[in-house]
Short mmCIF file of C-alpha atoms in Angstrom, two decimals:
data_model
loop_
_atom_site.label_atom_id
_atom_site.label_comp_id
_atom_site.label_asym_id
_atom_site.label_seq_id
_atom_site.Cartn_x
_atom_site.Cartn_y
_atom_site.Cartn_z
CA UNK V 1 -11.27 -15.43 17.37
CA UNK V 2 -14.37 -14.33 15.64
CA UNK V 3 -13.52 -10.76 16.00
CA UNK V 4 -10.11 -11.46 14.39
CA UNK V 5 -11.66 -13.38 11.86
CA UNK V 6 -14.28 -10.11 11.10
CA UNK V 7 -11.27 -7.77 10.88
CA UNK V 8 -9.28 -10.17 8.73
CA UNK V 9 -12.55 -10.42 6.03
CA UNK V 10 -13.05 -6.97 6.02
CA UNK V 11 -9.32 -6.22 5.54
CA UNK V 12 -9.54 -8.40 2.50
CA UNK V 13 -12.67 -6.54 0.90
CA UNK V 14 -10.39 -3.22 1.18
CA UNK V 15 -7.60 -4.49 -0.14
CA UNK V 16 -9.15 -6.17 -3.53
CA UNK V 17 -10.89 -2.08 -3.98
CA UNK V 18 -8.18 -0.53 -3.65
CA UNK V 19 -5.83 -3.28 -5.55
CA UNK V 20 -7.69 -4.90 -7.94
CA UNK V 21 -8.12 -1.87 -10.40
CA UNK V 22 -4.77 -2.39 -11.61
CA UNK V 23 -5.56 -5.59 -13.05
CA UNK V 24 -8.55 -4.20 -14.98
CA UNK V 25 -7.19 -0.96 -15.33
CA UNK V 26 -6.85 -1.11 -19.76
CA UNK V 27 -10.64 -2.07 -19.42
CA UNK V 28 -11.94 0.66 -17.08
CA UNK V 29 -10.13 2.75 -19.12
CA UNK V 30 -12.13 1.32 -22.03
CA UNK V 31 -15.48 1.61 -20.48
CA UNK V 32 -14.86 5.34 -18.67
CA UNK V 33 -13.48 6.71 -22.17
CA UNK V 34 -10.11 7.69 -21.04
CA UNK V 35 -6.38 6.96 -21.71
CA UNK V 36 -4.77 4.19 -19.47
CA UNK V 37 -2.44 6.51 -17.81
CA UNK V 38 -5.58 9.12 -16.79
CA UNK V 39 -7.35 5.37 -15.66
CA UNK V 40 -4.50 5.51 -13.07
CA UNK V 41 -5.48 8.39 -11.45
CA UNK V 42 -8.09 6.50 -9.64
CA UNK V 43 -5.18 4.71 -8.19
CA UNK V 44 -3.87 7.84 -6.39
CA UNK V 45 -7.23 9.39 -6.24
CA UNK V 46 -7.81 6.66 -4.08
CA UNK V 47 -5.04 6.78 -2.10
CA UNK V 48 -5.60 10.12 -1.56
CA UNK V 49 -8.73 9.43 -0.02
CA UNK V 50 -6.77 6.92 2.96
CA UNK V 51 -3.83 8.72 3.21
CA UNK V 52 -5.48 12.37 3.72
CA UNK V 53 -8.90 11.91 5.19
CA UNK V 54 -8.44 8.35 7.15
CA UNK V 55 -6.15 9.46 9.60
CA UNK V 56 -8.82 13.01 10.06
CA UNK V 57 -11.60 11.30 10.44
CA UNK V 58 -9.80 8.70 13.10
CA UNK V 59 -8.96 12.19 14.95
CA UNK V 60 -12.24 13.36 14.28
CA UNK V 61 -14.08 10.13 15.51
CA UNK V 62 -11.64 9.32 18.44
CA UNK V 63 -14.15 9.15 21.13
CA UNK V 64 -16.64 7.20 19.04
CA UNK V 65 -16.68 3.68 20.16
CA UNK V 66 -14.03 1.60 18.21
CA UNK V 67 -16.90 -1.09 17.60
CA UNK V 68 -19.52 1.24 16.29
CA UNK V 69 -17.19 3.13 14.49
CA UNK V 70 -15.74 0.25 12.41
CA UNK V 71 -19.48 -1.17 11.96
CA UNK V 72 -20.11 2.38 10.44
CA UNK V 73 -17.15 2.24 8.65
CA UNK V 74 -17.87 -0.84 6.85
CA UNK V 75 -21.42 0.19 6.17
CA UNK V 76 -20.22 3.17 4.27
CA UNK V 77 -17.32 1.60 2.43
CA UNK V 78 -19.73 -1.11 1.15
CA UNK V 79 -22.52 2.18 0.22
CA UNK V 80 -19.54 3.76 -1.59
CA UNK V 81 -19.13 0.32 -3.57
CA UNK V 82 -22.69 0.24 -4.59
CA UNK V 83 -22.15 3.70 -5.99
CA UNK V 84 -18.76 3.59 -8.19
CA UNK V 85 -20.83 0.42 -10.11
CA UNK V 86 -23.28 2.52 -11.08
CA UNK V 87 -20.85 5.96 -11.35
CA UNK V 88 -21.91 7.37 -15.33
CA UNK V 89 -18.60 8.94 -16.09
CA UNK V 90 -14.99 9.15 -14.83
CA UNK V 91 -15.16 11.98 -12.59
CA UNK V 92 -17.92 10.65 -10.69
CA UNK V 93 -16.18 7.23 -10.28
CA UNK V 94 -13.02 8.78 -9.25
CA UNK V 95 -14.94 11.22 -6.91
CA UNK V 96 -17.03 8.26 -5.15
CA UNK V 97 -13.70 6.21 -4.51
CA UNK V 98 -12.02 9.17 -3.06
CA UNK V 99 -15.07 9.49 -0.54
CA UNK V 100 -15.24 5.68 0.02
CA UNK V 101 -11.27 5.92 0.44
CA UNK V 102 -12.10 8.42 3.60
CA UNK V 103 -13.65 5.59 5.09
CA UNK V 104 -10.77 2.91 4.35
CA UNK V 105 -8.23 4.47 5.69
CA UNK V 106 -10.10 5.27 8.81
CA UNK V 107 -10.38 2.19 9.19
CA UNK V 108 -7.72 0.22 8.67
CA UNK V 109 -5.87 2.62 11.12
CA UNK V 110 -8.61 1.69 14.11
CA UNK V 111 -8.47 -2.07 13.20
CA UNK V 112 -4.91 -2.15 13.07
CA UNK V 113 -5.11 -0.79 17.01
CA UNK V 114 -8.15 -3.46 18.03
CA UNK V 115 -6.61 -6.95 16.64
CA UNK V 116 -3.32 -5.30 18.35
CA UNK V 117 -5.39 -4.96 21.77
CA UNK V 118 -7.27 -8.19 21.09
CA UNK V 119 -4.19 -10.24 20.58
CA UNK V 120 -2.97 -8.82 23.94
CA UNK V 121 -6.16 -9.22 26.02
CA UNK V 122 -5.85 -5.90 26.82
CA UNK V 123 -7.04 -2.32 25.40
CA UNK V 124 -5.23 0.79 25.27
CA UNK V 125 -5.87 3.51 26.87
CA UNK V 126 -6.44 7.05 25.01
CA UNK V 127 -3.09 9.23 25.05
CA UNK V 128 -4.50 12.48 24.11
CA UNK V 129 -3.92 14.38 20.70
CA UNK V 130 -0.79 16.39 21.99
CA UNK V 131 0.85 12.79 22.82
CA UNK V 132 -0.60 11.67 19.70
CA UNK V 133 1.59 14.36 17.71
CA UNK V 134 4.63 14.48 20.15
CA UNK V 135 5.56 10.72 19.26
CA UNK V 136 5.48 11.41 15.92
CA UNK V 137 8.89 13.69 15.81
CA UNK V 138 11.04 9.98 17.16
CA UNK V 139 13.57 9.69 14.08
CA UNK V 140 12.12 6.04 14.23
CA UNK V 141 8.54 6.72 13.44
CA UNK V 142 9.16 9.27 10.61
CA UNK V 143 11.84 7.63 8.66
CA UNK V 144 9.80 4.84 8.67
CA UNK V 145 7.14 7.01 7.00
CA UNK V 146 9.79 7.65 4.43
CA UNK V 147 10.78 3.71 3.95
CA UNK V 148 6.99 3.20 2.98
CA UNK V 149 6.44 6.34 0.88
CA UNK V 150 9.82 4.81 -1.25
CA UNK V 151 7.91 1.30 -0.53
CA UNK V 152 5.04 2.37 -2.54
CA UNK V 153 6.71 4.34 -5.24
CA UNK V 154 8.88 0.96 -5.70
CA UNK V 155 5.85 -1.07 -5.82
CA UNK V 156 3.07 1.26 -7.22
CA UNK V 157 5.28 3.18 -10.34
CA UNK V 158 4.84 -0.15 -12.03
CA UNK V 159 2.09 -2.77 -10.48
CA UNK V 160 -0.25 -0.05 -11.25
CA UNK V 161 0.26 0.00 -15.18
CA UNK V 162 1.31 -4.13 -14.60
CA UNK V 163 -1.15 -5.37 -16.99
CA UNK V 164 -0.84 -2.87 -20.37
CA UNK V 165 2.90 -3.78 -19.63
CA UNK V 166 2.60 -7.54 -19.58
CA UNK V 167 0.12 -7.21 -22.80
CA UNK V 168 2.40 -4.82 -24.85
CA UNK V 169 5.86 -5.43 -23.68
CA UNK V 170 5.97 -9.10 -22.76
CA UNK V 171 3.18 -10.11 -25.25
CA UNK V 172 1.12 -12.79 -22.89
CA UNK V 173 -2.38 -13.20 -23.89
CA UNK V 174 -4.66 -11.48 -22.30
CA UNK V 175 -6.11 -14.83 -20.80
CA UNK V 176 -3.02 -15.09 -18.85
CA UNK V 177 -2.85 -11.96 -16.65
CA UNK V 178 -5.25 -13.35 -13.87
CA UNK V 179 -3.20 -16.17 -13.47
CA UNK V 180 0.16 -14.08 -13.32
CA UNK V 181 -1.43 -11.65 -11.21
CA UNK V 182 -2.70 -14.67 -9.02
CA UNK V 183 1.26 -16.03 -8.78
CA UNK V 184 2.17 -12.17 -7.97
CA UNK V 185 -0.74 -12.82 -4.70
CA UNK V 186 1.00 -16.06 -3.51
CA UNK V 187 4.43 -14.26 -3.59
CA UNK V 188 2.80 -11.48 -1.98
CA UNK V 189 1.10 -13.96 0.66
CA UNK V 190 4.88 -15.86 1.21
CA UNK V 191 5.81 -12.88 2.03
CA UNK V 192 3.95 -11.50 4.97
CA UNK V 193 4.87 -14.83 6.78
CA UNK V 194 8.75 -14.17 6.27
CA UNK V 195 8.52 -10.55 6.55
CA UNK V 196 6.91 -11.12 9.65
CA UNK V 197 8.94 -13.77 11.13
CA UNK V 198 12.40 -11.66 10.38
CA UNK V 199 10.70 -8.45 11.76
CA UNK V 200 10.76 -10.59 14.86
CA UNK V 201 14.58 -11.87 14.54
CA UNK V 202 16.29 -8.95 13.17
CA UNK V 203 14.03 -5.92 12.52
CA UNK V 204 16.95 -3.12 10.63
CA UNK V 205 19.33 -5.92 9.22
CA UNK V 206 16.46 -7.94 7.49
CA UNK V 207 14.72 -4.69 6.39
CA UNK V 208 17.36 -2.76 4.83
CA UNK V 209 18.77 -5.98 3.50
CA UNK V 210 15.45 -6.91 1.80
CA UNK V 211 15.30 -3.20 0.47
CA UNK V 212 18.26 -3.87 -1.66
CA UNK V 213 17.02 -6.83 -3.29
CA UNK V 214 13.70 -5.02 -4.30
CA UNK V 215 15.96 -2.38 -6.23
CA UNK V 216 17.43 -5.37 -7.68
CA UNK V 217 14.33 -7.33 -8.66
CA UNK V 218 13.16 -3.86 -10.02
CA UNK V 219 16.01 -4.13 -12.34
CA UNK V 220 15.70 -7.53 -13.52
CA UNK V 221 12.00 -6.89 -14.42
CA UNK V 222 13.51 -4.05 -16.64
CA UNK V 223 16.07 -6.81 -17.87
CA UNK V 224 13.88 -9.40 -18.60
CA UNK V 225 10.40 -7.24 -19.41
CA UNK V 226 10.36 -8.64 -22.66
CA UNK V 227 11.11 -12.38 -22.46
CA UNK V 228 7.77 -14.06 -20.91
CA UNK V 229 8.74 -17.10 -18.36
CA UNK V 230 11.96 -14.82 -16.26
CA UNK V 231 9.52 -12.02 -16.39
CA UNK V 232 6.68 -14.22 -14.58
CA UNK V 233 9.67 -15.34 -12.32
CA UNK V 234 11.06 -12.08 -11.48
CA UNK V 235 7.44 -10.76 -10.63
CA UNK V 236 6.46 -13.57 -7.87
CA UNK V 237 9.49 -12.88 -6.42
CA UNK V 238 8.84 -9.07 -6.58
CA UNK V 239 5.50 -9.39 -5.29
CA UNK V 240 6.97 -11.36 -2.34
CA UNK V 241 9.28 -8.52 -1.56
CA UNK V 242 7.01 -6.05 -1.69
CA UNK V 243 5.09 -7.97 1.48
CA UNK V 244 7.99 -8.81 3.26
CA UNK V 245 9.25 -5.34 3.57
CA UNK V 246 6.01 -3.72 5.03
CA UNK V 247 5.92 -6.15 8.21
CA UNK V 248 9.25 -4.93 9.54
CA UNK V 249 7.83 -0.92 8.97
CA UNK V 250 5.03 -1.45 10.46
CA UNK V 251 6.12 -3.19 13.44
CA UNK V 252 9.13 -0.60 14.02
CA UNK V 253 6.08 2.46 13.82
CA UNK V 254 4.23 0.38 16.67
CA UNK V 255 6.95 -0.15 18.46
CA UNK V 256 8.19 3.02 18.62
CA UNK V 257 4.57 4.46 19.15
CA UNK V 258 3.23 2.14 21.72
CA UNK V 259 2.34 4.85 24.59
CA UNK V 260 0.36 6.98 21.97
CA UNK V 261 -0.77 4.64 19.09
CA UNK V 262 -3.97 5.93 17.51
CA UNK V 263 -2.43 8.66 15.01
CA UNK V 264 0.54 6.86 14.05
CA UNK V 265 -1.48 3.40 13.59
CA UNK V 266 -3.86 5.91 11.29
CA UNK V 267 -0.76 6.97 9.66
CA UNK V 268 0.25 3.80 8.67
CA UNK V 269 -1.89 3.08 5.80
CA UNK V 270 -1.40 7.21 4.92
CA UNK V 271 2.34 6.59 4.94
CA UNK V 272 1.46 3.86 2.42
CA UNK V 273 -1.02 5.62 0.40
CA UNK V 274 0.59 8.51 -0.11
CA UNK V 275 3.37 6.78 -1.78
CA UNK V 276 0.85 4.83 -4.19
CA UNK V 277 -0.60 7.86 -4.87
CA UNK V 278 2.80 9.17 -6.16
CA UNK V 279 3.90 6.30 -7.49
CA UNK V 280 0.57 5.75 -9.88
CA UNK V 281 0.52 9.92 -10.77
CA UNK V 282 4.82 9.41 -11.76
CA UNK V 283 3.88 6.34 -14.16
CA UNK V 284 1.43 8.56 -15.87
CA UNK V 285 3.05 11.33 -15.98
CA UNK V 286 6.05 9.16 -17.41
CA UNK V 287 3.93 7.73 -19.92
CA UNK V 288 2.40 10.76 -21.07
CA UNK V 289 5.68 12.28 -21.38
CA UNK V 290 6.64 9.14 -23.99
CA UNK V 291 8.68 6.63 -21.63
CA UNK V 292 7.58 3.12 -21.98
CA UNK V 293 6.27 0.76 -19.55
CA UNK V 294 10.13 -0.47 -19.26
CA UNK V 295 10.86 2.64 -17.86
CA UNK V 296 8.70 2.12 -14.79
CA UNK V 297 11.07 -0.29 -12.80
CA UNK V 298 13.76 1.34 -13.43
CA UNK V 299 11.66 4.41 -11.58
CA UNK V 300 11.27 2.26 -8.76
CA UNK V 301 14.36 0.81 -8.49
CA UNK V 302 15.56 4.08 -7.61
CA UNK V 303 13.41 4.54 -4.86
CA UNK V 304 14.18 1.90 -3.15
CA UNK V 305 18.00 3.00 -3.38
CA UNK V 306 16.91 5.93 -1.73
CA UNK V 307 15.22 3.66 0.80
CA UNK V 308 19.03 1.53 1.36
CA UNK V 309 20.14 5.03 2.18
CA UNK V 310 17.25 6.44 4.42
CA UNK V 311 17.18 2.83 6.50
CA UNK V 312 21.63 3.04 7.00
CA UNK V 313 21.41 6.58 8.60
CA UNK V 314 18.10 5.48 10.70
CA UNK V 315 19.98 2.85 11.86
CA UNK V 316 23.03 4.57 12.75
CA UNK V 317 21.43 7.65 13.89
CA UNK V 318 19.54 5.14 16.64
CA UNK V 319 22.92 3.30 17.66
CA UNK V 320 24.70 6.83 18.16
#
């Protein structure tokens, strides 16, 4: 238990890093001297970092010791944390989280393969790199990798510009964005229980279904953007979606991985990063071309259309 309850802490310390920028982001803008929209480029510089370098340096450190290398991990992730506080400019912050990103995603993708072992009382054995690769081409693992790039771009386009949107479009106070961010959490939290409980009932029904109501939530935040109480509404139940789809992709990777685990388990939290990274550098780059912050949904609404389409023709292409 203790181990699980080490991996679980240090999972949350990543997460808030990487995830609690975008409720700041207006004032690290502020304090770095830049333009919200270049502030979100330590989004995907960040996820960047995970997505390209985590799953290297997992390939790189494969015969490492998973215990030492996670202690090391966590050492230099908390180093790299030291450093962005005391980072002078905005190139040096974003610089320093794209290094400490290196060791996040590194280290989420062990992790991910030790609580899996440690829940089974068992550990895996080493497949090789060439099995590592080979399992990769299954139509299952890589359109999953697709779902969560269209996952993230659904998610990301918007949650990482959430807080200029709720101050300028649906006018809360300023006091209040903890507190709706906080409600966006507990959604968020909901949701990894059911996500989890209908990847085990009905893994492709309850995915592609729950796809199709994040397009639609996407819309109604459009819709309702404006009008305070159905916009805190709509974005608990977003933020529940969001969590509830990621369970079902992540268990279908494993599943469909399970003789040769290490790269894909690394590419997990690449799959996902790569898509925030997109999905932060499209809201800027929407912004800066002169859409508003309304527009954003609607930019990830259509993503996760494109993710209805990609899960159908998995689906059928598996029951052919």
């Amino acid at each position: 238990m203790l181990p699980l309850i080490a991996l679980f802490l240090a999972a949350f310390a990543f997460g808030t890093t990487e995830f609690v920028i975008a409720g700041v982001l207006p004032e690290v803008a502020q304090g770095l001297g830049v333009s919200v929209p270049t502030a979100g480029y330590l989004v995907s510089g960040y996820a960047c970092g995970i997505a390209i370098g985590g799953p290297l340096l997992a390939l790189a450190t494969s015969k490492v010791s998973r215990k030492t290398l996670l202690i090391g991990l966590a050492i230099a992730f908390t180093l790299g944390q030291v450093a962005c506080a005391l980072a002078p400019d905005f190139t040096a912050m974003l610089l320093l989280r794209i290094a400490t990103a290196v060791a996040h995603g590194c280290y989420f993708g062990v992790a991910m393969v030790v609580a899996v072992s440690l829940v089974a009382g068992a550990a895996s054995r080493p497949a090789g790199l060439a099995r590592e690769v080979r399992v990769l081409g299954r139509q299952q693992v890589w359109t999953s990798l697709i779902l969560m790039l269209m996952l993230m771009i659904g998610q990301f386009a918007l949650f990482t510009y959430i807080t200029p949107m709720l101050l300028e479009v649906t006018g809360l106070d300023e006091s209040l964005i903890p507190w709706v961010l906080l409600l966006n959490g507990v959604g968020a939290t909901i949701g990894v229980l059911v996500g989890g409980k209908l990847a085990d009932w009905k893994l492709m029904p309850s995915l592609i279904v729950m796809l199709a109501l994040q397009a639609v939530a996407l819309g109604v935040i459009h819709l309702v953007s404006p009008y305070p109480v159905p916009m805190i509404v709509a974005i608990v139940i977003w933020g529940g979606l969001n969590f509830a789809i990621g369970a079902p992709i992540q268990t279908r990777i494993l599943a469909w991985t399970a003789d040769a685990s290490n790269l894909a388990s690394a590419l997990i939290p690449s799959g996902f990063n790569v898509g925030i990274a997109l999905a932060a550098s499209l809201g800027a780059a929407m912004l800066n071309a002169g859409y508003g912050y309304r527009s954003l949904p609607l930019a990830g609404a259509l993503a996760m259309l494109v993710a209805v389409v990609v899960a159908i023709g998995s689906q059928a292409w598996e029951w052919r």
